[in-house]
Amino acid sequence: KPDDQVIDDGIGEADIIARRLATNGYPAFVTTPAGGVSVFRVRVGKYTARREAESVAGRLAKEEQFKPWITR
């Protein structure tokens, strides 16, 4: 209904992206921010080899138009 009130907890968009990536075969998940920061992160992985992480990052850039970065 148009009169319904919605509370956005900030995770909505991140959760949608993570689910879309998971549907496309990526092991994606959302991390909850620490210290009151209201930016949720969508993460993909855990990869044991950097080469594999770089390959997946390249696919994400090409297929999803993301600008991923690799963390340890």
Coordinates of N, CA and C in Angstrom, one line a residue:
K1 N 0.8 -1.2 0.0 CA 0.0 0.0 0.0 C 0.9 1.2 0.0
P2 N 0.4 2.3 -0.6 CA 1.2 3.5 -0.6 C 1.4 4.2 0.7
D3 N 0.5 3.9 1.7 CA 0.6 4.5 3.0 C 1.5 3.7 3.9
D4 N 2.0 2.6 3.5 CA 2.8 1.8 4.4 C 4.2 2.5 4.7
Q5 N 4.7 2.3 5.9 CA 5.9 2.9 6.3 C 7.0 1.9 6.1
V6 N 8.2 2.3 5.7 CA 9.3 1.3 5.5 C 10.5 1.8 6.3
I7 N 11.1 0.9 6.9 CA 12.4 1.2 7.6 C 13.5 0.5 6.9
D8 N 14.4 1.3 6.4 CA 15.5 0.8 5.6 C 16.7 0.7 6.6
D9 N 17.1 -0.6 6.8 CA 18.2 -0.8 7.7 C 19.6 -0.7 7.0
G10 N 19.6 -0.3 5.7 CA 20.8 -0.1 5.0 C 21.4 -1.4 4.3
I11 N 20.9 -2.5 4.7 CA 21.5 -3.8 4.2 C 20.7 -4.2 2.9
G12 N 19.6 -3.6 2.7 CA 18.7 -4.0 1.6 C 19.4 -4.1 0.2
E13 N 20.1 -3.1 -0.2 CA 20.7 -3.1 -1.5 C 21.9 -4.1 -1.5
A14 N 22.7 -4.1 -0.5 CA 23.8 -5.0 -0.4 C 23.3 -6.5 -0.5
D15 N 22.2 -6.7 0.2 CA 21.7 -8.1 0.2 C 21.2 -8.5 -1.2
I16 N 20.6 -7.6 -1.9 CA 20.1 -7.8 -3.3 C 21.3 -8.1 -4.2
I17 N 22.4 -7.4 -4.1 CA 23.6 -7.6 -4.9 C 24.2 -8.9 -4.5
A18 N 24.3 -9.3 -3.3 CA 24.9 -10.5 -2.9 C 24.1 -11.7 -3.4
R19 N 22.8 -11.6 -3.3 CA 21.9 -12.7 -3.8 C 22.1 -12.8 -5.3
R20 N 22.1 -11.7 -6.0 CA 22.3 -11.8 -7.5 C 23.6 -12.5 -7.8
L21 N 24.7 -12.1 -7.1 CA 26.0 -12.7 -7.4 C 26.0 -14.2 -7.1
A22 N 25.3 -14.6 -6.0 CA 25.2 -16.0 -5.6 C 24.5 -16.8 -6.6
T23 N 23.4 -16.2 -7.2 CA 22.7 -16.8 -8.3 C 23.5 -17.0 -9.5
N24 N 24.5 -16.1 -9.7 CA 25.4 -16.3 -10.8 C 26.6 -17.1 -10.5
G25 N 26.6 -17.8 -9.3 CA 27.7 -18.7 -9.0 C 28.8 -18.2 -8.2
Y26 N 28.8 -16.9 -7.7 CA 29.8 -16.4 -6.9 C 29.5 -16.6 -5.4
P27 N 30.5 -17.0 -4.6 CA 30.2 -17.2 -3.2 C 30.2 -15.8 -2.5
A28 N 29.1 -15.1 -2.6 CA 29.0 -13.8 -2.1 C 28.2 -13.7 -0.8
F29 N 28.6 -12.7 0.0 CA 28.0 -12.5 1.3 C 28.1 -11.1 1.7
V30 N 27.3 -10.6 2.7 CA 27.3 -9.2 3.2 C 28.0 -9.2 4.5
T31 N 28.9 -8.2 4.7 CA 29.4 -8.1 6.1 C 28.8 -6.8 6.7
T32 N 28.6 -7.0 8.0 CA 28.0 -5.9 8.8 C 29.1 -4.9 9.2
P33 N 28.8 -3.7 9.1 CA 29.9 -2.7 9.5 C 30.1 -2.6 11.0
A34 N 31.3 -2.3 11.3 CA 31.7 -2.1 12.7 C 31.8 -0.7 13.1
G35 N 31.5 -0.4 14.3 CA 31.7 1.0 14.8 C 30.7 2.0 14.3
G36 N 29.5 1.5 14.0 CA 28.4 2.5 13.6 C 28.5 3.0 12.2
V37 N 29.4 2.5 11.4 CA 29.5 2.9 10.0 C 28.3 2.3 9.3
S38 N 27.7 3.0 8.4 CA 26.4 2.6 7.8 C 26.7 2.1 6.3
V39 N 27.9 1.6 6.0 CA 28.1 1.1 4.7 C 28.3 -0.4 4.8
F40 N 27.4 -1.2 4.2 CA 27.5 -2.6 4.2 C 28.4 -3.0 3.0
R41 N 29.2 -4.1 3.1 CA 30.0 -4.5 2.0 C 29.6 -5.9 1.5
V42 N 29.6 -6.0 0.2 CA 29.3 -7.3 -0.4 C 30.7 -7.9 -0.7
R43 N 30.9 -9.1 -0.2 CA 32.2 -9.7 -0.4 C 32.0 -11.0 -1.1
V44 N 33.1 -11.4 -1.9 CA 33.0 -12.6 -2.7 C 34.3 -13.4 -2.3
G45 N 34.1 -14.7 -2.1 CA 35.2 -15.5 -1.8 C 35.0 -16.2 -0.5
K46 N 36.0 -16.9 -0.3 CA 37.3 -16.8 0.2 C 38.1 -17.7 -0.8
Y47 N 39.2 -17.1 -1.3 CA 40.0 -17.9 -2.3 C 41.4 -18.1 -1.6
T48 N 41.9 -19.2 -1.8 CA 43.2 -19.5 -1.2 C 44.4 -19.0 -2.1
A49 N 44.2 -18.9 -3.3 CA 45.3 -18.5 -4.2 C 44.9 -17.1 -4.8
R50 N 45.9 -16.2 -4.7 CA 45.7 -14.8 -5.2 C 45.3 -14.8 -6.7
R51 N 45.9 -15.7 -7.5 CA 45.6 -15.8 -8.9 C 44.1 -16.1 -9.2
E52 N 43.5 -17.0 -8.4 CA 42.1 -17.3 -8.5 C 41.3 -16.0 -8.1
A53 N 41.7 -15.3 -7.1 CA 41.0 -14.1 -6.7 C 41.0 -13.1 -7.8
E54 N 42.2 -12.9 -8.4 CA 42.4 -12.0 -9.5 C 41.5 -12.4 -10.7
S55 N 41.4 -13.6 -11.0 CA 40.6 -14.1 -12.1 C 39.1 -13.8 -11.8
V56 N 38.6 -14.0 -10.6 CA 37.2 -13.7 -10.3 C 37.0 -12.2 -10.3
A57 N 38.0 -11.4 -9.8 CA 37.8 -10.0 -9.8 C 37.7 -9.5 -11.3
G58 N 38.5 -10.1 -12.2 CA 38.3 -9.7 -13.6 C 37.0 -10.0 -14.1
R59 N 36.4 -11.2 -13.8 CA 35.1 -11.6 -14.2 C 34.0 -10.6 -13.7
L60 N 34.2 -10.3 -12.4 CA 33.2 -9.3 -11.8 C 33.3 -8.0 -12.5
A61 N 34.4 -7.5 -12.8 CA 34.6 -6.2 -13.5 C 33.9 -6.3 -14.9
K62 N 34.1 -7.4 -15.6 CA 33.6 -7.6 -17.0 C 32.1 -7.8 -16.9
E63 N 31.7 -8.8 -16.2 CA 30.3 -9.3 -16.2 C 29.3 -8.4 -15.4
E64 N 29.8 -7.9 -14.3 CA 28.9 -7.2 -13.4 C 29.2 -5.7 -13.3
Q65 N 30.2 -5.2 -14.1 CA 30.6 -3.8 -14.1 C 31.0 -3.3 -12.7
F66 N 31.6 -4.2 -11.9 CA 32.0 -3.7 -10.5 C 33.5 -3.4 -10.6
K67 N 34.0 -2.6 -9.7 CA 35.4 -2.3 -9.5 C 35.9 -3.0 -8.2
P68 N 36.1 -4.3 -8.3 CA 36.5 -5.0 -7.1 C 37.9 -4.8 -6.7
W69 N 38.2 -5.0 -5.4 CA 39.6 -5.0 -5.0 C 39.8 -6.3 -4.1
I70 N 41.0 -6.7 -4.1 CA 41.3 -8.0 -3.4 C 42.0 -7.6 -2.0
T71 N 41.5 -8.3 -1.0 CA 42.0 -8.1 0.4 C 42.6 -9.4 0.8
R72 N 43.4 -9.4 1.8 CA 44.0 -10.6 2.3 C 43.1 -11.3 3.3

